[in-house]
Amino acid sequence: MAGFVVHERRSELRVFPRTTYQRGSSLKWVYLTLGLLAFGVAVEPFLPLFGQRLAGLPPLVAGFFAAAISLGWSLTQIGGSSVTGRRAVHRLRVLGPVLLAAGLLLQGLLQRADTPSWLVLVWMPVLLAAGAGIGLAYPHLSVAAMSSTRDPEEGGRAAAAIATVTSLSIAFGTAVGGVLVNLGGASMLDSAQYVLFGIAIICAIGALTAHAVNRTSQTEPADEATRHQKL
């Protein structure tokens, strides 16, 4: 990843807009936060396994948990994307990663070796709430990325990079999840908690990067005005 960033920064054929690498730009924090939010989706492929092994669910029923986080993301994004107030948007950017991490952490605490049926029913709203964290912050971060430049070519690159960051983050997150599952060894309970706790900690870093987005974006209008004056 470090090699990719170095090559990307020096290359004329870039994935990210040039402004991503400028000092004081909020765009690098925007993409980092988007990536950390998408990282949480990586737990979904493992949830049916946990449902079958820990709660004795049939494969068809356990499979529904694989879409729970994405469903919470989609449903919340419909309503959350309509928020326009500057302060409200700033709060949602930070609240999103916090809610996602808290949901995954709680899901880890709810795992049991022989999970009773009533506790399995609690899993779904918890996972939906975790996905809601993505839906609260993701659209506003996407807008911040796409509106980061007035140059049409750079704007198109900024928009395309959102999908690239999301896909790469989910892929890396799934790989990390596989490593964490193996750390549990023969204990499926340990494996489930390693995955959920581990990815929750990583996603929680998104609250810090989201705060950095809010902090740096407040200074960018003044910087932009200064550059126009110089021109």
Tab-separated table of C-alpha atoms in Angstrom:
chain	number	residue	atom	x	y	z
A	1	MET	CA	0.000	0.000	0.000
A	2	ALA	CA	2.831	2.383	0.807
A	3	GLY	CA	4.445	1.595	-2.554
A	4	PHE	CA	1.134	2.232	-4.304
A	5	VAL	CA	0.761	5.633	-2.658
A	6	VAL	CA	4.324	6.661	-3.577
A	7	HIS	CA	3.837	5.576	-7.195
A	8	GLU	CA	0.403	7.187	-7.353
A	9	ARG	CA	1.715	10.493	-6.067
A	10	ARG	CA	4.486	10.655	-8.691
A	11	SER	CA	2.600	9.231	-11.657
A	12	GLU	CA	0.765	11.254	-14.290
A	13	LEU	CA	-1.843	8.491	-14.540
A	14	ARG	CA	-3.464	8.689	-11.129
A	15	VAL	CA	-6.413	7.070	-9.408
A	16	PHE	CA	-6.881	9.938	-6.948
A	17	PRO	CA	-7.111	13.665	-7.747
A	18	ARG	CA	-3.911	15.673	-7.494
A	19	THR	CA	-5.323	17.677	-4.570
A	20	THR	CA	-5.374	14.506	-2.454
A	21	TYR	CA	-1.632	14.861	-1.916
A	22	GLN	CA	-1.555	18.606	-1.276
A	23	ARG	CA	-0.673	19.735	2.224
A	24	GLY	CA	-3.740	20.744	4.208
A	25	SER	CA	-6.172	19.045	1.830
A	26	SER	CA	-9.125	17.276	3.444
A	27	LEU	CA	-9.447	14.847	0.539
A	28	LYS	CA	-6.975	12.292	1.886
A	29	TRP	CA	-8.949	12.171	5.142
A	30	VAL	CA	-12.182	11.808	3.187
A	31	TYR	CA	-10.896	8.728	1.356
A	32	LEU	CA	-9.433	7.240	4.524
A	33	THR	CA	-12.762	7.615	6.314
A	34	LEU	CA	-14.661	6.112	3.386
A	35	GLY	CA	-12.244	3.174	3.414
A	36	LEU	CA	-12.593	2.613	7.139
A	37	LEU	CA	-16.385	2.666	6.851
A	38	ALA	CA	-16.328	0.135	4.013
A	39	PHE	CA	-13.941	-2.003	6.060
A	40	GLY	CA	-16.851	-2.849	8.354
A	41	VAL	CA	-18.728	-4.557	5.529
A	42	ALA	CA	-15.979	-7.182	5.498
A	43	VAL	CA	-17.570	-8.990	8.460
A	44	GLU	CA	-20.607	-9.959	6.361
A	45	PRO	CA	-19.094	-13.050	4.654
A	46	PHE	CA	-18.312	-14.542	8.068
A	47	LEU	CA	-21.688	-13.939	9.720
A	48	PRO	CA	-23.465	-16.963	8.169
A	49	LEU	CA	-20.614	-19.168	9.402
A	50	PHE	CA	-21.004	-17.843	12.930
A	51	GLY	CA	-24.780	-18.263	12.731
A	52	GLN	CA	-24.469	-21.903	11.722
A	53	ARG	CA	-21.713	-22.891	14.124
A	54	LEU	CA	-22.716	-20.873	17.189
A	55	ALA	CA	-26.511	-20.816	16.905
A	56	GLY	CA	-27.196	-23.976	14.896
A	57	LEU	CA	-29.040	-22.029	12.192
A	58	PRO	CA	-29.744	-23.711	8.834
A	59	PRO	CA	-27.678	-22.258	5.979
A	60	LEU	CA	-30.633	-20.431	4.385
A	61	VAL	CA	-31.528	-18.604	7.607
A	62	ALA	CA	-27.904	-17.892	8.516
A	63	GLY	CA	-27.373	-16.431	5.057
A	64	PHE	CA	-29.712	-13.533	5.793
A	65	PHE	CA	-27.165	-12.134	8.236
A	66	ALA	CA	-24.704	-11.719	5.353
A	67	ALA	CA	-26.732	-8.765	4.040
A	68	ALA	CA	-27.686	-7.143	7.349
A	69	ILE	CA	-24.963	-4.473	7.451
A	70	SER	CA	-25.413	-3.531	3.796
A	71	LEU	CA	-29.178	-3.329	4.317
A	72	GLY	CA	-28.737	-0.976	7.276
A	73	TRP	CA	-26.326	1.086	5.175
A	74	SER	CA	-28.781	1.382	2.268
A	75	LEU	CA	-31.876	2.183	4.332
A	76	THR	CA	-30.149	4.830	6.444
A	77	GLN	CA	-28.439	6.454	3.482
A	78	ILE	CA	-31.825	7.221	1.915
A	79	GLY	CA	-32.782	9.474	4.824
A	80	GLY	CA	-29.356	10.599	5.962
A	81	SER	CA	-28.317	11.956	2.575
A	82	SER	CA	-30.975	14.690	2.797
A	83	VAL	CA	-29.222	16.404	5.740
A	84	THR	CA	-27.630	19.648	4.536
A	85	GLY	CA	-26.699	21.764	7.577
A	86	ARG	CA	-22.936	22.161	7.972
A	87	ARG	CA	-22.858	21.293	11.672
A	88	ALA	CA	-25.241	18.377	11.212
A	89	VAL	CA	-23.143	16.989	8.363
A	90	HIS	CA	-19.990	17.280	10.481
A	91	ARG	CA	-21.665	15.384	13.296
A	92	LEU	CA	-22.879	12.604	11.001
A	93	ARG	CA	-19.397	12.138	9.545
A	94	VAL	CA	-18.042	11.401	13.019
A	95	LEU	CA	-21.124	9.596	14.350
A	96	GLY	CA	-21.110	7.123	11.450
A	97	PRO	CA	-17.816	5.364	12.297
A	98	VAL	CA	-18.656	5.467	16.019
A	99	LEU	CA	-22.020	3.753	15.462
A	100	LEU	CA	-20.473	1.201	13.109
A	101	ALA	CA	-17.715	0.307	15.571
A	102	ALA	CA	-20.155	0.187	18.499
A	103	GLY	CA	-22.492	-2.125	16.581
A	104	LEU	CA	-19.699	-4.549	15.701
A	105	LEU	CA	-18.391	-4.448	19.261
A	106	LEU	CA	-21.839	-5.222	20.677
A	107	GLN	CA	-22.296	-8.013	18.150
A	108	GLY	CA	-19.047	-9.523	19.386
A	109	LEU	CA	-20.261	-9.352	22.986
A	110	LEU	CA	-23.490	-11.133	21.995
A	111	GLN	CA	-21.715	-14.200	20.633
A	112	ARG	CA	-22.207	-17.408	22.630
A	113	ALA	CA	-21.046	-20.987	22.144
A	114	ASP	CA	-24.664	-22.176	22.140
A	115	THR	CA	-26.589	-19.041	21.254
A	116	PRO	CA	-30.274	-19.196	22.317
A	117	SER	CA	-32.933	-18.283	19.759
A	118	TRP	CA	-33.946	-15.075	21.526
A	119	LEU	CA	-30.386	-13.805	21.363
A	120	VAL	CA	-30.152	-14.609	17.652
A	121	LEU	CA	-33.131	-12.287	17.149
A	122	VAL	CA	-31.107	-9.477	18.731
A	123	TRP	CA	-28.302	-9.947	16.214
A	124	MET	CA	-30.281	-8.510	13.308
A	125	PRO	CA	-31.117	-5.054	14.764
A	126	VAL	CA	-27.563	-4.748	16.094
A	127	LEU	CA	-26.113	-5.450	12.646
A	128	LEU	CA	-28.630	-3.092	11.041
A	129	ALA	CA	-27.519	-0.381	13.458
A	130	ALA	CA	-23.885	-1.024	12.558
A	131	GLY	CA	-24.733	-0.651	8.878
A	132	ALA	CA	-26.672	2.509	9.679
A	133	GLY	CA	-23.396	4.031	10.817
A	134	ILE	CA	-22.078	3.667	7.277
A	135	GLY	CA	-25.268	5.139	5.828
A	136	LEU	CA	-25.087	8.208	8.063
A	137	ALA	CA	-21.584	9.237	7.026
A	138	TYR	CA	-20.927	7.728	3.587
A	139	PRO	CA	-23.078	10.038	1.416
A	140	HIS	CA	-21.681	13.204	2.994
A	141	LEU	CA	-18.116	11.997	2.573
A	142	SER	CA	-18.886	11.145	-1.050
A	143	VAL	CA	-20.208	14.657	-1.632
A	144	ALA	CA	-17.070	16.092	-0.028
A	145	ALA	CA	-14.913	14.075	-2.425
A	146	MET	CA	-16.870	14.947	-5.563
A	147	SER	CA	-17.044	18.660	-4.728
A	148	SER	CA	-13.343	18.923	-3.829
A	149	THR	CA	-12.376	20.486	-7.159
A	150	ARG	CA	-13.904	22.581	-9.940
A	151	ASP	CA	-11.822	20.907	-12.623
A	152	PRO	CA	-14.114	18.487	-14.579
A	153	GLU	CA	-11.354	15.931	-15.158
A	154	GLU	CA	-10.209	15.982	-11.542
A	155	GLY	CA	-13.823	15.897	-10.392
A	156	GLY	CA	-14.456	12.753	-12.424
A	157	ARG	CA	-11.333	11.183	-10.942
A	158	ALA	CA	-12.478	12.131	-7.429
A	159	ALA	CA	-15.851	10.460	-7.985
A	160	ALA	CA	-14.357	7.307	-9.531
A	161	ALA	CA	-11.895	6.971	-6.661
A	162	ILE	CA	-14.793	6.515	-4.217
A	163	ALA	CA	-15.688	3.168	-5.763
A	164	THR	CA	-12.026	2.172	-5.926
A	165	VAL	CA	-11.466	2.928	-2.249
A	166	THR	CA	-14.663	1.100	-1.255
A	167	SER	CA	-13.826	-2.036	-3.237
A	168	LEU	CA	-10.214	-2.179	-2.063
A	169	SER	CA	-11.219	-1.639	1.547
A	170	ILE	CA	-13.789	-4.435	1.509
A	171	ALA	CA	-11.247	-6.742	-0.118
A	172	PHE	CA	-8.537	-5.933	2.421
A	173	GLY	CA	-11.058	-6.160	5.254
A	174	THR	CA	-12.141	-9.627	4.155
A	175	ALA	CA	-8.500	-10.737	4.079
A	176	VAL	CA	-7.962	-9.364	7.579
A	177	GLY	CA	-11.144	-11.109	8.711
A	178	GLY	CA	-9.814	-14.412	7.384
A	179	VAL	CA	-6.630	-13.981	9.395
A	180	LEU	CA	-8.632	-13.197	12.536
A	181	VAL	CA	-10.839	-16.267	12.030
A	182	ASN	CA	-7.737	-18.444	11.884
A	183	LEU	CA	-6.458	-16.924	15.123
A	184	GLY	CA	-9.441	-18.483	16.866
A	185	GLY	CA	-8.196	-21.971	16.017
A	186	ALA	CA	-10.681	-24.684	16.911
A	187	SER	CA	-12.908	-22.300	18.899
A	188	MET	CA	-15.534	-20.725	16.661
A	189	LEU	CA	-16.529	-18.412	19.516
A	190	ASP	CA	-12.998	-17.037	19.716
A	191	SER	CA	-12.899	-16.679	15.940
A	192	ALA	CA	-16.173	-14.741	15.888
A	193	GLN	CA	-15.048	-12.385	18.637
A	194	TYR	CA	-11.624	-11.824	17.077
A	195	VAL	CA	-13.262	-10.842	13.780
A	196	LEU	CA	-15.914	-8.584	15.273
A	197	PHE	CA	-13.707	-6.938	17.886
A	198	GLY	CA	-10.747	-6.576	15.534
A	199	ILE	CA	-12.687	-4.950	12.713
A	200	ALA	CA	-14.593	-2.783	15.221
A	201	ILE	CA	-11.298	-1.338	16.459
A	202	ILE	CA	-10.161	-0.609	12.904
A	203	CYS	CA	-13.479	1.038	12.016
A	204	ALA	CA	-13.346	3.178	15.147
A	205	ILE	CA	-10.277	4.936	13.721
A	206	GLY	CA	-12.718	6.405	11.205
A	207	ALA	CA	-14.026	8.754	13.894
A	208	LEU	CA	-10.554	10.320	14.097
A	209	THR	CA	-10.166	10.646	10.329
A	210	ALA	CA	-13.702	12.053	10.071
A	211	HIS	CA	-12.774	14.680	12.655
A	212	ALA	CA	-9.750	15.502	10.506
A	213	VAL	CA	-12.082	15.939	7.506
A	214	ASN	CA	-14.181	18.428	9.435
A	215	ARG	CA	-11.148	20.302	10.748
A	216	THR	CA	-9.315	20.638	7.433
A	217	SER	CA	-12.410	21.358	5.347
A	218	GLN	CA	-13.083	24.465	7.457
A	219	THR	CA	-9.828	26.045	6.290
A	220	GLU	CA	-10.114	25.107	2.615
A	221	PRO	CA	-12.535	27.860	1.514
A	222	ALA	CA	-10.127	30.510	2.778
A	223	ASP	CA	-7.200	28.766	1.097
A	224	GLU	CA	-9.139	28.554	-2.160
A	225	ALA	CA	-9.948	32.266	-2.000
A	226	THR	CA	-6.278	33.050	-1.403
A	227	ARG	CA	-5.244	31.052	-4.465
A	228	HIS	CA	-7.768	32.918	-6.642
A	229	GLN	CA	-6.456	36.256	-5.395
A	230	LYS	CA	-2.928	35.252	-6.335
A	231	LEU	CA	-4.124	34.282	-9.802
